[in-house]
PDB file of N, CA and C in Angstrom:
ATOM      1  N   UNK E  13      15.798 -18.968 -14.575  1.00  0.00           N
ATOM      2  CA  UNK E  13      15.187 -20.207 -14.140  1.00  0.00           C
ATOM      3  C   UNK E  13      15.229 -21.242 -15.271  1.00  0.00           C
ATOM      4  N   UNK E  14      14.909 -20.575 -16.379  1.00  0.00           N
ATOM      5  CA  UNK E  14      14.554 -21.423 -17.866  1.00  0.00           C
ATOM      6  C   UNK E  14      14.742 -21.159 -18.505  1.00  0.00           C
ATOM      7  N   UNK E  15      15.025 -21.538 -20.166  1.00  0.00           N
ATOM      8  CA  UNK E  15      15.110 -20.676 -21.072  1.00  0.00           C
ATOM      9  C   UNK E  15      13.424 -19.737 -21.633  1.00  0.00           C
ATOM     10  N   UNK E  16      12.614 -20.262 -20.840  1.00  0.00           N
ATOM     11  CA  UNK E  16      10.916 -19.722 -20.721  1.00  0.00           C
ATOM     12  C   UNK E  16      10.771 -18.906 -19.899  1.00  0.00           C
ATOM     13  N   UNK E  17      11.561 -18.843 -18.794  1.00  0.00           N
ATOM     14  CA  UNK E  17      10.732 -18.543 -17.161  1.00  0.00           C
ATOM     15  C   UNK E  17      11.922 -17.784 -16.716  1.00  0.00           C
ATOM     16  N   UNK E  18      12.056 -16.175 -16.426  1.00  0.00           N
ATOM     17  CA  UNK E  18      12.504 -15.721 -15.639  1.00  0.00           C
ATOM     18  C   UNK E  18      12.401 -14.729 -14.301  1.00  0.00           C
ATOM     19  N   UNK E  19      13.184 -15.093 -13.376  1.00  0.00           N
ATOM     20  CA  UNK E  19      12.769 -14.020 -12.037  1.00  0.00           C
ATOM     21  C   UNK E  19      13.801 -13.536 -11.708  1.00  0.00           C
ATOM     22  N   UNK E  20      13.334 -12.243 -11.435  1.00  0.00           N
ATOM     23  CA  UNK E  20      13.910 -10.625 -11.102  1.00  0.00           C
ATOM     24  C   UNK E  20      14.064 -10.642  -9.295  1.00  0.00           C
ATOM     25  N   UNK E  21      14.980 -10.498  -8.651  1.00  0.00           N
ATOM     26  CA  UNK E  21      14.690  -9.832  -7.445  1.00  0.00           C
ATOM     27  C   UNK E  21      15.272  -8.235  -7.466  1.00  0.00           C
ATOM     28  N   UNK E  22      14.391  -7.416  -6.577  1.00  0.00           N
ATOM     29  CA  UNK E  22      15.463  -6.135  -6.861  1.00  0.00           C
ATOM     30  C   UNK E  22      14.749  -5.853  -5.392  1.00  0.00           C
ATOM     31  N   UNK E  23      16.654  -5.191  -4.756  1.00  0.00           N
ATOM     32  CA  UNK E  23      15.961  -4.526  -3.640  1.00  0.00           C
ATOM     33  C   UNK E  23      16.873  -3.334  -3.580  1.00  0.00           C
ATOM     34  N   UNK E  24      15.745  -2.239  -2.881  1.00  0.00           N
ATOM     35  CA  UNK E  24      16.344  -0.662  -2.968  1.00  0.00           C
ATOM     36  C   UNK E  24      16.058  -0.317  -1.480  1.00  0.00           C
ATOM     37  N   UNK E  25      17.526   0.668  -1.029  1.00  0.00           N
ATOM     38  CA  UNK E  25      17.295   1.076  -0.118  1.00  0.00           C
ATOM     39  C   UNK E  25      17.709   2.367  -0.695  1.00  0.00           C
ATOM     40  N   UNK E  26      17.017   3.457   0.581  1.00  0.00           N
ATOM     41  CA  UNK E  26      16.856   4.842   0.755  1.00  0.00           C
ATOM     42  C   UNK E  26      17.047   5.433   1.947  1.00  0.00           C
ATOM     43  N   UNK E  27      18.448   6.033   2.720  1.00  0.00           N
ATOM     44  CA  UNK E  27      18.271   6.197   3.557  1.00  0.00           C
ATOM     45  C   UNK E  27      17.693   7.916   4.356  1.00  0.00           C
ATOM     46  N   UNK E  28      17.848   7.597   5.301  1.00  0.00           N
ATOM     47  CA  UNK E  28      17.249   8.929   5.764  1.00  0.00           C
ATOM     48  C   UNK E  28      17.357  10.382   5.134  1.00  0.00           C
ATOM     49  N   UNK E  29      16.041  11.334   4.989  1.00  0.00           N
ATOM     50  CA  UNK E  29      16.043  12.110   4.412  1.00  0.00           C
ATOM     51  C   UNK E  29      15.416  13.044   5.158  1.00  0.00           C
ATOM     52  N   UNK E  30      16.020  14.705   4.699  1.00  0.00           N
ATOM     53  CA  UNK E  30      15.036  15.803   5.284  1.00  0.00           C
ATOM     54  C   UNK E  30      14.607  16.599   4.791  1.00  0.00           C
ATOM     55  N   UNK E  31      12.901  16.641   5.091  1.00  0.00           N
ATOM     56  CA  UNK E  31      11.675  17.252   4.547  1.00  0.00           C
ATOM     57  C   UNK E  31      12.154  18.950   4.612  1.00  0.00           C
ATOM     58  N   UNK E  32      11.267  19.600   3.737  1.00  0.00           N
ATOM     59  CA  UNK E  32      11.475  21.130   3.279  1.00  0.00           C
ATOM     60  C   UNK E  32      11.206  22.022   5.170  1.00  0.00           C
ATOM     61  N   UNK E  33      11.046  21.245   5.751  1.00  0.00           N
ATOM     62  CA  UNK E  33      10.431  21.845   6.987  1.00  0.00           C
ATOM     63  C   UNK E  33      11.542  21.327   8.182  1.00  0.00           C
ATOM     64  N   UNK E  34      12.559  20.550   7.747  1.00  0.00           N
ATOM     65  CA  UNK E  34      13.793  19.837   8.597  1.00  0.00           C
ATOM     66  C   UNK E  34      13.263  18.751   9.449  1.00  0.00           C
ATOM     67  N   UNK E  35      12.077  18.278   9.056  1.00  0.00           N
ATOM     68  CA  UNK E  35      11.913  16.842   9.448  1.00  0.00           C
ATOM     69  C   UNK E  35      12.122  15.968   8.869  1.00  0.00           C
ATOM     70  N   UNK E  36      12.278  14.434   9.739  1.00  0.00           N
ATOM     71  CA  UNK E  36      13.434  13.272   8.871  1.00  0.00           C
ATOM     72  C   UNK E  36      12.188  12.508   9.012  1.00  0.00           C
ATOM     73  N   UNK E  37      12.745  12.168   7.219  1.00  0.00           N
ATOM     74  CA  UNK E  37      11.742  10.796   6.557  1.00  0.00           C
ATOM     75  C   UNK E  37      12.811  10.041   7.333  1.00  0.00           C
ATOM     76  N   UNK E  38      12.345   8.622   7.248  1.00  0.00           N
ATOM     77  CA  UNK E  38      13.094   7.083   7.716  1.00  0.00           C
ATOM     78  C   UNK E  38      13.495   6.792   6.694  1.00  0.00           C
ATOM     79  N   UNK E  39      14.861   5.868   6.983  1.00  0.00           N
ATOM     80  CA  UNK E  39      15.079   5.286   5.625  1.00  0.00           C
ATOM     81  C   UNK E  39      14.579   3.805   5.174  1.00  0.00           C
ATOM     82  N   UNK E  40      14.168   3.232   4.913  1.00  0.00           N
ATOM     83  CA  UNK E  40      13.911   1.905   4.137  1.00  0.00           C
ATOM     84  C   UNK E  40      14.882   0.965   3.343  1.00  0.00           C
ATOM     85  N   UNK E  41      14.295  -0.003   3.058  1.00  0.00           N
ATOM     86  CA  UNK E  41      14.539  -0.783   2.270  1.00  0.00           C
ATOM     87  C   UNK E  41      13.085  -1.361   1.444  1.00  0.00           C
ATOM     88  N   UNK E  42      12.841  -1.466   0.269  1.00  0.00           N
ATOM     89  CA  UNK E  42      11.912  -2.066  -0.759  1.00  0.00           C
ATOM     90  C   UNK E  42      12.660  -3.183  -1.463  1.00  0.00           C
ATOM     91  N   UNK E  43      11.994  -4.449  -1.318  1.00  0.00           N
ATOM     92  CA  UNK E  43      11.605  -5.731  -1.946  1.00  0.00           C
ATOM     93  C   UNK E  43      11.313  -6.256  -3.005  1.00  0.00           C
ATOM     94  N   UNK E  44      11.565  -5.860  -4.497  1.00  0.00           N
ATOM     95  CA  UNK E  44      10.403  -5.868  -5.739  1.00  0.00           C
ATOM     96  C   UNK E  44      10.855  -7.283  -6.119  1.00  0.00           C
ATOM     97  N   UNK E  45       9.935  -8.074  -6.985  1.00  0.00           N
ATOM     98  CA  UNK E  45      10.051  -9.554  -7.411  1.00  0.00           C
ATOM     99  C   UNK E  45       9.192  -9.492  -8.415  1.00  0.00           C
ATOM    100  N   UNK E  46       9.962 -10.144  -9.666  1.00  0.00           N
ATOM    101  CA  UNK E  46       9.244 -10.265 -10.574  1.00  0.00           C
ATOM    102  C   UNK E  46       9.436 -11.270 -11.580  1.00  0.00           C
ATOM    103  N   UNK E  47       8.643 -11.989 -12.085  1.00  0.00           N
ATOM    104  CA  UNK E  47       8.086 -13.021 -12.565  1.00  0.00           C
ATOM    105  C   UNK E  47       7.931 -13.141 -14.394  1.00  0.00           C
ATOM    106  N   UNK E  48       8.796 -13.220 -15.458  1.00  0.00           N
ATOM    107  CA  UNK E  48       8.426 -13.146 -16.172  1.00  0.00           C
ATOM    108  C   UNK E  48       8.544 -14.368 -17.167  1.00  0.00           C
ATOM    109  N   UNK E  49       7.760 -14.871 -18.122  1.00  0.00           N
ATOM    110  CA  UNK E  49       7.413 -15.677 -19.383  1.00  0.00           C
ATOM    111  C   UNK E  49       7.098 -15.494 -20.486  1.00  0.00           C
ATOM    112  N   UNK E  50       8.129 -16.338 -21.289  1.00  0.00           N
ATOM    113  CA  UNK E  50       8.230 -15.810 -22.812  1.00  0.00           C
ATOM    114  C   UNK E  50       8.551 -17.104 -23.400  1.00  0.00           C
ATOM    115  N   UNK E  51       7.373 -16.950 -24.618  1.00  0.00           N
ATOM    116  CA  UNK E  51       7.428 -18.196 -25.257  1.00  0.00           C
ATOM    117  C   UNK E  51       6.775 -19.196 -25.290  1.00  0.00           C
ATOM    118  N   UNK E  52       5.660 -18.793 -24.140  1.00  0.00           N
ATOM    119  CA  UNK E  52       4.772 -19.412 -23.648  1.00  0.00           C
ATOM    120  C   UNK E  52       3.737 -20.175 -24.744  1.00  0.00           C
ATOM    121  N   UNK E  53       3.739 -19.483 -25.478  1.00  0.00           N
ATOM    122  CA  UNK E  53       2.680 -19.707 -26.859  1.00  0.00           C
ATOM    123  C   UNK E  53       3.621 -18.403 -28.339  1.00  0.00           C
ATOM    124  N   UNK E  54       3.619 -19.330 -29.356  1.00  0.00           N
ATOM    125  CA  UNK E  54       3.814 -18.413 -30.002  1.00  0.00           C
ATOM    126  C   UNK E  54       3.583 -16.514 -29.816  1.00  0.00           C
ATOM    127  N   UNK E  55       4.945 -15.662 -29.926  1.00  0.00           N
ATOM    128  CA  UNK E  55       4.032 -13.883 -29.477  1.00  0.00           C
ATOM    129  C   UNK E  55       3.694 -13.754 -28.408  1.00  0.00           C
ATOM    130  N   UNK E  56       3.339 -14.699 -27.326  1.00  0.00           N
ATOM    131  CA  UNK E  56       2.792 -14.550 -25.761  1.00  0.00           C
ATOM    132  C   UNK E  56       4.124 -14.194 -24.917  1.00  0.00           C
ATOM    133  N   UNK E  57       3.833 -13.105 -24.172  1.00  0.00           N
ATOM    134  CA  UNK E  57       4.861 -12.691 -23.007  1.00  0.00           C
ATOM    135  C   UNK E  57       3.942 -12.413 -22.259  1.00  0.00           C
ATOM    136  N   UNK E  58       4.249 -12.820 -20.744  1.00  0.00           N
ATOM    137  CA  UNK E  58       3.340 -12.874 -19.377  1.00  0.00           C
ATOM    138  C   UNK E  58       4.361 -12.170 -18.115  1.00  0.00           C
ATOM    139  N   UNK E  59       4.142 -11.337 -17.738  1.00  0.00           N
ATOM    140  CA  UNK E  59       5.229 -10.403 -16.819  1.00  0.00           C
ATOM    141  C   UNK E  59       3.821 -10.637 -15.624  1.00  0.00           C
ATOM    142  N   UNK E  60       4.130 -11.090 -14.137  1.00  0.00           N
ATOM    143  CA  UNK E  60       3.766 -10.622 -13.170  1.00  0.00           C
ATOM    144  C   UNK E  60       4.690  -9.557 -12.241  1.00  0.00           C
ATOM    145  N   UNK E  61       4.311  -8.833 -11.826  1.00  0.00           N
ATOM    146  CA  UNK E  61       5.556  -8.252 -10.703  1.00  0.00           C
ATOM    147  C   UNK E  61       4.789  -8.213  -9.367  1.00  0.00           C
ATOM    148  N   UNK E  62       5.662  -7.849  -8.307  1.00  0.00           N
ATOM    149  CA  UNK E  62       5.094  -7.661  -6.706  1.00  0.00           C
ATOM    150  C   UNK E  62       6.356  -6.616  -6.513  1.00  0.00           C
ATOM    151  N   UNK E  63       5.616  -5.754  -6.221  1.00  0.00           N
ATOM    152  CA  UNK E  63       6.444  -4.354  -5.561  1.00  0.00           C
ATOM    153  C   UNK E  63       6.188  -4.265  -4.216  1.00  0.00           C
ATOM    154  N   UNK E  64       7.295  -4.067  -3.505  1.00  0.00           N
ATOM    155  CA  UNK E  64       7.138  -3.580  -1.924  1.00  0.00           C
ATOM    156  C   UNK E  64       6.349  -5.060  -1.259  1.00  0.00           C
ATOM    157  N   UNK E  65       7.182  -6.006  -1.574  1.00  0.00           N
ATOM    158  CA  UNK E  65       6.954  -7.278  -0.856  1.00  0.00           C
ATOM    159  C   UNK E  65       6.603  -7.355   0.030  1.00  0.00           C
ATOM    160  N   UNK E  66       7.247  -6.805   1.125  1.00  0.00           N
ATOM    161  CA  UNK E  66       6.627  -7.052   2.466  1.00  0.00           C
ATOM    162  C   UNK E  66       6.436  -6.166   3.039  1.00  0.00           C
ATOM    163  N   UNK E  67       5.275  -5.212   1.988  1.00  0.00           N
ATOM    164  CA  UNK E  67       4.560  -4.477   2.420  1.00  0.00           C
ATOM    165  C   UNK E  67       4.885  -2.888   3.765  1.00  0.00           C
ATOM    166  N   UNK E  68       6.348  -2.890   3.276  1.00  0.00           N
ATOM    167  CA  UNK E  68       6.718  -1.714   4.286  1.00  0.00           C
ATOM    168  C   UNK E  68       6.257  -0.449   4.084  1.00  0.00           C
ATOM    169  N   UNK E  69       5.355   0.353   5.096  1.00  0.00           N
ATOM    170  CA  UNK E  69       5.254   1.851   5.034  1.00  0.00           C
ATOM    171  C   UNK E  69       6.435   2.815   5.176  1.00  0.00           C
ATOM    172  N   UNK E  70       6.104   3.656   3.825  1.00  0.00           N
ATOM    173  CA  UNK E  70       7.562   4.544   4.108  1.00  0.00           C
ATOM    174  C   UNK E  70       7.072   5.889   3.506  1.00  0.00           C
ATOM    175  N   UNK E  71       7.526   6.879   3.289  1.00  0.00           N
ATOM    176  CA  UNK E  71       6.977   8.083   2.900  1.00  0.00           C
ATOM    177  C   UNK E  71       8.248   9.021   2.272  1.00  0.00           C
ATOM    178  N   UNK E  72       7.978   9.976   1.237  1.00  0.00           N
ATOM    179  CA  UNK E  72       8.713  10.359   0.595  1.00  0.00           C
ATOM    180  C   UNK E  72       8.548  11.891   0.978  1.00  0.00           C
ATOM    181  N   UNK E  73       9.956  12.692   0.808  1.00  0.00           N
ATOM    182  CA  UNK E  73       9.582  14.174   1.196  1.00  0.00           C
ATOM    183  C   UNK E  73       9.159  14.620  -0.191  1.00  0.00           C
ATOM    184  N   UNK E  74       8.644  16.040   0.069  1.00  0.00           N
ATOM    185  CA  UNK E  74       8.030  16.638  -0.896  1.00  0.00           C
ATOM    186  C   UNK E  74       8.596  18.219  -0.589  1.00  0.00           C
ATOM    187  N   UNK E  75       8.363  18.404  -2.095  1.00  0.00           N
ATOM    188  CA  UNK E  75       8.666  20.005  -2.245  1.00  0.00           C
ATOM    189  C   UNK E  75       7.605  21.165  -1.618  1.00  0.00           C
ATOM    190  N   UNK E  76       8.247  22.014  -1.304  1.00  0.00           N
ATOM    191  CA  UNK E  76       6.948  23.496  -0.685  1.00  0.00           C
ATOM    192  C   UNK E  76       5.814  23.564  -1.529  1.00  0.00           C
ATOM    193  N   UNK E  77       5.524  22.959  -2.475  1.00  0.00           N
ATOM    194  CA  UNK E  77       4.706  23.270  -3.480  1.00  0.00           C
ATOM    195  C   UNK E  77       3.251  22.367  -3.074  1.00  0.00           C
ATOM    196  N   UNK E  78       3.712  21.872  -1.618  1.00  0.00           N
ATOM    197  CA  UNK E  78       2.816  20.542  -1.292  1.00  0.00           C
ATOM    198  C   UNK E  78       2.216  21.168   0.189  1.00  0.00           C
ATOM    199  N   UNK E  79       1.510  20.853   0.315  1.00  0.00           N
ATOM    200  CA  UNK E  79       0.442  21.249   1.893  1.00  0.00           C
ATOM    201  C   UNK E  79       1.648  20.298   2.785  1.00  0.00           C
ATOM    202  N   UNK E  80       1.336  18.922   2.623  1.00  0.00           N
ATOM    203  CA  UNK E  80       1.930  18.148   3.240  1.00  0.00           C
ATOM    204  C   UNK E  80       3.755  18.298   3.190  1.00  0.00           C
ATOM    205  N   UNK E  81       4.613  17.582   4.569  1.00  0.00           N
ATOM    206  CA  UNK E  81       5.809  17.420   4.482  1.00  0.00           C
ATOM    207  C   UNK E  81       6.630  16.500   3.643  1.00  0.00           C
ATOM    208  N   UNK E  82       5.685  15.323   3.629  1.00  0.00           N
ATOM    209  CA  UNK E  82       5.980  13.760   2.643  1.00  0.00           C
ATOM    210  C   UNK E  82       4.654  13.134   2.306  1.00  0.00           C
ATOM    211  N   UNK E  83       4.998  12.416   1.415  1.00  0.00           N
ATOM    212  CA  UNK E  83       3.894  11.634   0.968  1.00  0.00           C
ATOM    213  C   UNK E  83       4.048  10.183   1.235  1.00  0.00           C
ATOM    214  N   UNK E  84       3.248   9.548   1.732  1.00  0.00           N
ATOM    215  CA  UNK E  84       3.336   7.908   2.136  1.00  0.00           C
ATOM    216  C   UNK E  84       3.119   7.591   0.664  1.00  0.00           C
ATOM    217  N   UNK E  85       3.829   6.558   0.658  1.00  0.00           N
ATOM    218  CA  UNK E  85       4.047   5.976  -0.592  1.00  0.00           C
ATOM    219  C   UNK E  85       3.135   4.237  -0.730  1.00  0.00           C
ATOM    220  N   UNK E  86       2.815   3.818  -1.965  1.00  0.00           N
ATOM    221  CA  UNK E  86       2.118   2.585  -1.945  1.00  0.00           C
ATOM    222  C   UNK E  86       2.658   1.243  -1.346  1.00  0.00           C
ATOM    223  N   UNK E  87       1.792   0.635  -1.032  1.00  0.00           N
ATOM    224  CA  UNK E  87       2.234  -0.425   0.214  1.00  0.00           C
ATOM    225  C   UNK E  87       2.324  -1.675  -1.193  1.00  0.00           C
ATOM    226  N   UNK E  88       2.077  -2.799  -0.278  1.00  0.00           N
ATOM    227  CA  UNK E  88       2.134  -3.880  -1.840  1.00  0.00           C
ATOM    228  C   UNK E  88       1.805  -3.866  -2.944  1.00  0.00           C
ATOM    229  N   UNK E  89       2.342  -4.421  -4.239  1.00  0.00           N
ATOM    230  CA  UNK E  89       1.243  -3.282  -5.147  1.00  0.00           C
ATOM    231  C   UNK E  89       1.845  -5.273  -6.190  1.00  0.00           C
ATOM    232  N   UNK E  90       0.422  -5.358  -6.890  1.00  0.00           N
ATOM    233  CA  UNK E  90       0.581  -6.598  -7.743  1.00  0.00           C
ATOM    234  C   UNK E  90       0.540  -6.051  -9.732  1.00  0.00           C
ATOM    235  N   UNK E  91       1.363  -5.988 -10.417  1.00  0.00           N
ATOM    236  CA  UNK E  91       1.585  -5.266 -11.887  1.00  0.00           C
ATOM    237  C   UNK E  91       1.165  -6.714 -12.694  1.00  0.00           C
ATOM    238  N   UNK E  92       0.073  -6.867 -13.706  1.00  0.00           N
ATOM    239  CA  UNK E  92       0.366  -7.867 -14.642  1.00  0.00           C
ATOM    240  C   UNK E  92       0.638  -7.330 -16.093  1.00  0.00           C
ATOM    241  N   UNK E  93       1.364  -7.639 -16.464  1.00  0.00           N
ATOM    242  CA  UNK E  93       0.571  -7.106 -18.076  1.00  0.00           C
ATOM    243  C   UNK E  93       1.430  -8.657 -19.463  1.00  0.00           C
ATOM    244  N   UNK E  94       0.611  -8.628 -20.431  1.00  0.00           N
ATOM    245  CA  UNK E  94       0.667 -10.111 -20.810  1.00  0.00           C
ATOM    246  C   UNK E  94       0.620  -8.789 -22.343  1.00  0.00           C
ATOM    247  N   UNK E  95       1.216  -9.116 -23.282  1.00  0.00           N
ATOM    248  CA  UNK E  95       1.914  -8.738 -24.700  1.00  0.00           C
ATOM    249  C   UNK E  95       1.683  -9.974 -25.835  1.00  0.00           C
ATOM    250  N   UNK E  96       1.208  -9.260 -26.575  1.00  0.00           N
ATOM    251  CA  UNK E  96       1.097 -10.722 -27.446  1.00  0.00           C
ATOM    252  C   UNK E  96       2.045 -10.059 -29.054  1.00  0.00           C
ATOM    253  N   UNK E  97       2.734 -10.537 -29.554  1.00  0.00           N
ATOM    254  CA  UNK E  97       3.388 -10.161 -30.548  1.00  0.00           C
ATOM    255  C   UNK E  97       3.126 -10.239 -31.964  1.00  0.00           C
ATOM    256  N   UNK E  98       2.648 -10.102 -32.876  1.00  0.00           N
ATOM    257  CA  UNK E  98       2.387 -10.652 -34.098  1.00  0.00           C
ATOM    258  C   UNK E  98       3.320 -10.103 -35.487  1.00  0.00           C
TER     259      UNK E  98
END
């Protein structure tokens, strides 16, 4: 965007998969966007991210070692973290 201001898009797909029990996860696609600034102030770096943009439910298989077949995985999820350098 700037020599200050940059943004990330990343998108991942996963397609269909089968659980330890021969049932099929769905496959997806995930959205991530991210937001980062540097330079802002002397040492200041400011990273926002947004994972799973638009908020799609999807679920992951899991090994026998699990009660369950898959695990639903996190829906939107907001990351900040701000670094100061000295």
């Amino acid at each position: 965007m700037t020599e200050y201001l940059f943004l990330a898009v990343e998108e991942r797909y996963t397609s269909s998969r089968r659980t330890v029990s021969g049932r099929e996860c769905g496959g997806f696609a995930i959205t991530n966007l991210t937001l980062s600034g540097r330079k802002l102030l002397p040492g200041l770096e400011l990273t926002l991210s947004l994972f799973n943009l638009f908020d799609k439910r999807y679920s992951d298989p899991v090994s026998a070692a699990h009660l369950q077949d898959s695990i639903v995985q996190d829906g939107r999820t907001i990351r900040g973290q701000l670094t100061y350098s000295f």
